[in-house]
Short mmCIF file of C-alpha atoms in Angstrom, two decimals:
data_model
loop_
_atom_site.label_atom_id
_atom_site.label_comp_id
_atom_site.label_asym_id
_atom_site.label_seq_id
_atom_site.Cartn_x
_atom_site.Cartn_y
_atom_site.Cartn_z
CA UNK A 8 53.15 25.15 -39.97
CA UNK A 9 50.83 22.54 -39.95
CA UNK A 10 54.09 19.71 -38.99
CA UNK A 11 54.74 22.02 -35.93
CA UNK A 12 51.56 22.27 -34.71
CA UNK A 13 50.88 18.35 -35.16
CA UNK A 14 54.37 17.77 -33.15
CA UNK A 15 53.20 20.39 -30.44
CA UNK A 16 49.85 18.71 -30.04
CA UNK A 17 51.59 15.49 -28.95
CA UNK A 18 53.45 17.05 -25.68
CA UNK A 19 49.79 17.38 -24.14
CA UNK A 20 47.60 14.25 -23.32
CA UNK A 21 44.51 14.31 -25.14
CA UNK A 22 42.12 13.76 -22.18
CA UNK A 23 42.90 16.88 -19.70
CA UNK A 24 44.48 19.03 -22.59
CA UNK A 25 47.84 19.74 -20.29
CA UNK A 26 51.57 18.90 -20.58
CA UNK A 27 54.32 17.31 -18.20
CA UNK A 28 57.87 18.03 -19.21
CA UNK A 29 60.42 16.18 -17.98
CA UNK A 30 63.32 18.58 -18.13
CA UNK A 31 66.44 16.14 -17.64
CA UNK A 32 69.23 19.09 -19.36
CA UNK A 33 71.07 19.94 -15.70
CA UNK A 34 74.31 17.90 -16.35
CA UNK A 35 75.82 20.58 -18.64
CA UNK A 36 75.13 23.75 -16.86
CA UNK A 37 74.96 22.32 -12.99
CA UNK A 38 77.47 18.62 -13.21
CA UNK A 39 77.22 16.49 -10.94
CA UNK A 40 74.41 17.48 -8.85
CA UNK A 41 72.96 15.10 -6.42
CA UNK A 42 70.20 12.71 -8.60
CA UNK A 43 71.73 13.39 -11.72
CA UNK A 44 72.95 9.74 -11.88
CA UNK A 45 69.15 8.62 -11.87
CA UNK A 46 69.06 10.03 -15.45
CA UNK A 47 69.39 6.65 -17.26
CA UNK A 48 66.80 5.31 -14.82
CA UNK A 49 64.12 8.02 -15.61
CA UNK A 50 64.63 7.67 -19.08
CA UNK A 51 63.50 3.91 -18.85
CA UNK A 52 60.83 4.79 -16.81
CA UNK A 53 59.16 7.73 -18.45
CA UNK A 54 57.59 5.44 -20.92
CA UNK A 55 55.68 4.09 -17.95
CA UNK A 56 54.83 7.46 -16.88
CA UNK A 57 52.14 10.07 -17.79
CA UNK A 58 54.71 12.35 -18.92
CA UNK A 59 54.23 13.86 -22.55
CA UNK A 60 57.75 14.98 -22.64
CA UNK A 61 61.67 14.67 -22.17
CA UNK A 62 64.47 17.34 -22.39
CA UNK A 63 67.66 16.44 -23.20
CA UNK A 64 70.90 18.00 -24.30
CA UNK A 65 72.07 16.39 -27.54
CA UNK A 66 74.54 14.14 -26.46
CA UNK A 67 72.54 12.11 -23.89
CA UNK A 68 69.97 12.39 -26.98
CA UNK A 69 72.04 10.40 -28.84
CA UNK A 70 73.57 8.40 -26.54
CA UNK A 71 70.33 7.47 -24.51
CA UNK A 72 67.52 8.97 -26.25
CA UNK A 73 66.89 5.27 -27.79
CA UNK A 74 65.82 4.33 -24.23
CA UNK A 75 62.92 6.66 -23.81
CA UNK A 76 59.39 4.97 -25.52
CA UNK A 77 58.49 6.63 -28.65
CA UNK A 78 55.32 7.68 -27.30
CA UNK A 79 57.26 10.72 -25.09
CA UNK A 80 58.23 13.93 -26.87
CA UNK A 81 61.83 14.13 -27.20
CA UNK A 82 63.11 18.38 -26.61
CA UNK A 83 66.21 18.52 -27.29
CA UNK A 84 67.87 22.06 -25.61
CA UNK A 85 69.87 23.83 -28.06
CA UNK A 86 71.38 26.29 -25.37
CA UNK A 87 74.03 25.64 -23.27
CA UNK A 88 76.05 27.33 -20.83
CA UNK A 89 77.95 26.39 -17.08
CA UNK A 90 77.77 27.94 -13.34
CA UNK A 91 81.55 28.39 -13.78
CA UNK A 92 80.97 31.02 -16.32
CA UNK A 93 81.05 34.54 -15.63
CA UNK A 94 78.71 35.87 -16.15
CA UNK A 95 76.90 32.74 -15.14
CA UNK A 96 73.58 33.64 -16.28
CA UNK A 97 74.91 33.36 -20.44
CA UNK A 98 73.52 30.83 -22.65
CA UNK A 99 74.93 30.07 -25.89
CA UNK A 100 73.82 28.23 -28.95
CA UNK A 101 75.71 24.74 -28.39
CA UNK A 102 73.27 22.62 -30.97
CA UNK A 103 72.06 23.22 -34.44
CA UNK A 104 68.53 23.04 -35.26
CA UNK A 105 69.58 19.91 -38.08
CA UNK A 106 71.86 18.42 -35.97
CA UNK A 107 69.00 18.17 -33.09
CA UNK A 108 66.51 16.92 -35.65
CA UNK A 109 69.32 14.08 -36.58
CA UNK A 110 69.40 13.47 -33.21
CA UNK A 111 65.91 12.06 -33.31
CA UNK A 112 63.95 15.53 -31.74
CA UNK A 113 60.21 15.96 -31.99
CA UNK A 114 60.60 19.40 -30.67
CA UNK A 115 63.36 21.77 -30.03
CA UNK A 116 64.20 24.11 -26.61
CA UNK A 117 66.13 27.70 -26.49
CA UNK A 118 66.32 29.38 -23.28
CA UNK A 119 67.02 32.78 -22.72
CA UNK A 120 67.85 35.05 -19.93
CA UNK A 121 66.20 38.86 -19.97
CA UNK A 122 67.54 41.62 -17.90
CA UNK A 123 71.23 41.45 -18.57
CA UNK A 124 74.05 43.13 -20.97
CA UNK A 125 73.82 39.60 -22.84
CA UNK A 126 70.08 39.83 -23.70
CA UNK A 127 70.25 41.08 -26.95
CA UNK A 128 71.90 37.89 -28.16
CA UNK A 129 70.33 35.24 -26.20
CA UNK A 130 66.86 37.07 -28.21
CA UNK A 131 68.99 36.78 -31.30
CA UNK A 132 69.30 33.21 -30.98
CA UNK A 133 65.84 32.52 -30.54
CA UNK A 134 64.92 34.47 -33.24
CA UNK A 135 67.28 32.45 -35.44
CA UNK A 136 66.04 28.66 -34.07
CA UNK A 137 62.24 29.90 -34.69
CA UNK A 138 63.11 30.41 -38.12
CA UNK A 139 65.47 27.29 -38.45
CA UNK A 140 62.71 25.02 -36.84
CA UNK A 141 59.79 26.47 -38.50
CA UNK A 142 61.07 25.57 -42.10
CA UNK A 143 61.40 21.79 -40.42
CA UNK A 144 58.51 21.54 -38.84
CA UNK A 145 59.69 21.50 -35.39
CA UNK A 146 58.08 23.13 -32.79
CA UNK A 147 60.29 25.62 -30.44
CA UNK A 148 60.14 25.46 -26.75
CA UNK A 149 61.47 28.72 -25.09
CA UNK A 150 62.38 28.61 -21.51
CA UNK A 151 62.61 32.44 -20.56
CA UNK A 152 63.93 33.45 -17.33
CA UNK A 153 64.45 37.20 -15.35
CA UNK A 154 68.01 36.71 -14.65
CA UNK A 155 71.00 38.34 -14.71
CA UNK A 156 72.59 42.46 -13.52
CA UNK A 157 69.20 44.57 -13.83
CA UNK A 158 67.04 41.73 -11.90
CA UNK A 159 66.16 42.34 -8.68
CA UNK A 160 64.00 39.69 -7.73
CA UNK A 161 63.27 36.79 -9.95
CA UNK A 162 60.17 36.19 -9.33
CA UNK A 163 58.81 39.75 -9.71
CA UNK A 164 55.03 39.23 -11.38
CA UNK A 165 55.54 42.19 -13.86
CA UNK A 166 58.98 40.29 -15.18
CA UNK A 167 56.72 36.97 -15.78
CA UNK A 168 54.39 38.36 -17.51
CA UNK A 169 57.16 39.90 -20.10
CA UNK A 170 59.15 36.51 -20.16
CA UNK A 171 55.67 35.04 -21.20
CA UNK A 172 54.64 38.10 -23.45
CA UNK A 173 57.55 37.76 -24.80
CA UNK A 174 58.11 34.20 -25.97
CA UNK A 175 54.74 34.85 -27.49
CA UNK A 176 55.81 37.79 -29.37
CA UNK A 177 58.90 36.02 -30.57
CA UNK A 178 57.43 33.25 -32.13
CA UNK A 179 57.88 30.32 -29.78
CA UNK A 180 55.72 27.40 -29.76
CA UNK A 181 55.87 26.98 -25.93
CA UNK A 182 56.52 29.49 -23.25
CA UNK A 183 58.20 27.90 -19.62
CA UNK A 184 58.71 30.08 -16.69
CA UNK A 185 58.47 30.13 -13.45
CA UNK A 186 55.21 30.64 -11.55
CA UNK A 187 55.27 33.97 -9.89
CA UNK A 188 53.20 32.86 -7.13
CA UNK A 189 50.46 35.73 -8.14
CA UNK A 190 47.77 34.36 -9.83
CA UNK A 191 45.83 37.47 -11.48
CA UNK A 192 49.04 38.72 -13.30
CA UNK A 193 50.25 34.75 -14.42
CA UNK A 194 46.95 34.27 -15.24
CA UNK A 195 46.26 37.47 -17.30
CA UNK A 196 49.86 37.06 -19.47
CA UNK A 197 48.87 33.53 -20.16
CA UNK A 198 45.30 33.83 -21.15
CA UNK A 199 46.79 36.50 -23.63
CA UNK A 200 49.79 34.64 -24.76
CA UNK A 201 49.07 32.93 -28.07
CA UNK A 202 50.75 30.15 -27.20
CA UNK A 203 50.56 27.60 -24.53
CA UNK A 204 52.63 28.61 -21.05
CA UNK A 205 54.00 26.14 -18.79
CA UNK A 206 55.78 26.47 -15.43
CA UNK A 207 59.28 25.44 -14.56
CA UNK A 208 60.17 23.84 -11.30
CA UNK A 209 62.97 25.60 -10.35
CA UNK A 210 65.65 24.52 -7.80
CA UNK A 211 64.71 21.88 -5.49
CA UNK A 212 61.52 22.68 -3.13
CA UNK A 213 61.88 21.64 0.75
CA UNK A 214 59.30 19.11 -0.45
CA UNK A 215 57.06 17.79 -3.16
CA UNK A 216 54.23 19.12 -1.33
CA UNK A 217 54.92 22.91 -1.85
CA UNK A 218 55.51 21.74 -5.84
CA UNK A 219 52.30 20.51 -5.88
CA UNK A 220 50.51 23.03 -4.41
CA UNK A 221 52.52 25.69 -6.65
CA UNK A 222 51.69 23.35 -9.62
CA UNK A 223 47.67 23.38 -8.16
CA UNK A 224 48.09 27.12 -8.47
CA UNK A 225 49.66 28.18 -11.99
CA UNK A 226 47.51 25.43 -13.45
CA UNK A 227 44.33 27.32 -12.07
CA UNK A 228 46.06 30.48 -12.96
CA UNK A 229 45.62 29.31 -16.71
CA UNK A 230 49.12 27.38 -17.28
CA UNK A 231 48.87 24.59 -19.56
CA UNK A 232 51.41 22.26 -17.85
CA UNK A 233 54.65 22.39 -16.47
CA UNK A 234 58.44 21.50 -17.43
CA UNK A 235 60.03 19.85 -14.42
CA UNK A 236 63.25 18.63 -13.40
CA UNK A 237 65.34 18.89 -10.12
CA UNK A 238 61.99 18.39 -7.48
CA UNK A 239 61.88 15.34 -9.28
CA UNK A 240 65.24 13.76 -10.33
CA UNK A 241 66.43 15.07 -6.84
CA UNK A 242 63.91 13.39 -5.03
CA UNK A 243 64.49 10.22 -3.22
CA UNK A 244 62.13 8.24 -5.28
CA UNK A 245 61.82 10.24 -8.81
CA UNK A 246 59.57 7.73 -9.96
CA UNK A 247 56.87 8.75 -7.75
CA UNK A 248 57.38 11.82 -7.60
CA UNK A 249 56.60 12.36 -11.11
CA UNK A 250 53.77 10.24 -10.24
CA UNK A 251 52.26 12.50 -7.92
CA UNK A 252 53.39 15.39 -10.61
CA UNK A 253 51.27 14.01 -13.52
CA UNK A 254 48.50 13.10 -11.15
CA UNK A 255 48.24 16.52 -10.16
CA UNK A 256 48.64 18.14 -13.66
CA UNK A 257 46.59 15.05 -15.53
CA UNK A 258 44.17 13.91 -12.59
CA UNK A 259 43.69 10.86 -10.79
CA UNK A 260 43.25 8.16 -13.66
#
């Protein structure tokens, strides 16, 4: 384990001990959502940035993943799935651990949907990848969601605190999910989890400023970062607004 744990230590900056993701993986499952032809840009710019991190899907890995500086994590996502689908909440294994690790990965991301009839293999395959990625020293980054016919409400604290509990339990590396909004409960999964817990961003915020402030609060709920995406690529000026994201996570430098 030692490779995995020297790969994971390099998504989090060495001075404030916290991680920023940038999750860039929307083109498969969304298409062409507004900002995702900034994708090339950010990728060239990221270097530049404070950013420990990039997620890709394997084919802009290969295709682009030269352009991002060798000091930012490349996660490739090994899930994929589209909104077309029914239901549209399944996500299926569309890369091989090998074939991500060819593709020039320093870490590897599964996600998985809990509270549906498609659960059971969605766990599977992130059962599978842990093993896979674990015998190549490649750490696993699962992105665990409440989502699907038995969810009421997303957001529901007791549901984060199992999506968290349970990428722990599992044997990821890294646990994203969203940020419940209720501090004791995020705080009290993540301080137990034995793995590191970052927030996702979620669909695009009326502004940055509500990001930030829900960023302010997971990170002094005890997250260790966060894996963002849409309130940034989406923004009118991505550049700064990851900026003002890493500043927030990192501190003013």
């Amino acid at each position: 384990m030692i490779g995995t744990t020297r790969r994971r230590a390099r998504l989090f900056d060495p001075e404030s001990g916290k991680s920023v993701i940038l999750s860039l993986d929307h083109g498969a499952s969304d298409g062409m959502i507004p900002g995702i032809e900034k994708i090339q840009e950010m990728l060239g710019a990221v270097g530049s940035s404070r950013a420990q991190g990039v997620v890709l899907n394997k084919g802009l890995a290969r295709s682009w993943g030269g352009n991002v500086d060798q000091r930012v994590g490349l996660v490739i996502q090994l899930s994929g799935g589209t909104k077309h689908g029914l239901p549209t909440y399944n996500k299926s294994l569309v890369c091989s651990v090998p074939e991500a690790l060819r593709a020039g990965a320093d870490a590897v991301c599964v996600h998985v949907n809990l509270g549906n009839d498609l659960e059971d293999r969605m766990l599977g395959d992130l059962g599978v990848v842990t093993d896979e990625a674990h015998q190549l020293g490649l750490p696993v980054m699962a992105v665990i969601y409440a989502r699907g016919g038995q969810i009421v409400n997303e957001l529901d604290p007791a549901l984060i605190g199992h999506s968290i509990r349970l990428g722990g339990e599992l044997g990821a590396d890294l646990v994203a999910v969203p940020f419940s909004g209720e501090s004791e409960s995020f705080g009290r999964a993540a301080r137990s989890c034995p793995v590191p817990v970052l927030v996702t961003g979620g669909p695009r915020k009326a502004s940055l400023d509500i990001v930030l402030d829900d960023i302010s609060q997971a990170l002094e709920a005890g997250a260790s970062g966060v894996c963002v995406g849409r309130n940034i690529f989406q923004h009118p000026d991505p550049i700064a607004a990851l900026a003002k994201v890493t500043e927030r996570v990192h501190g003013a430098k």
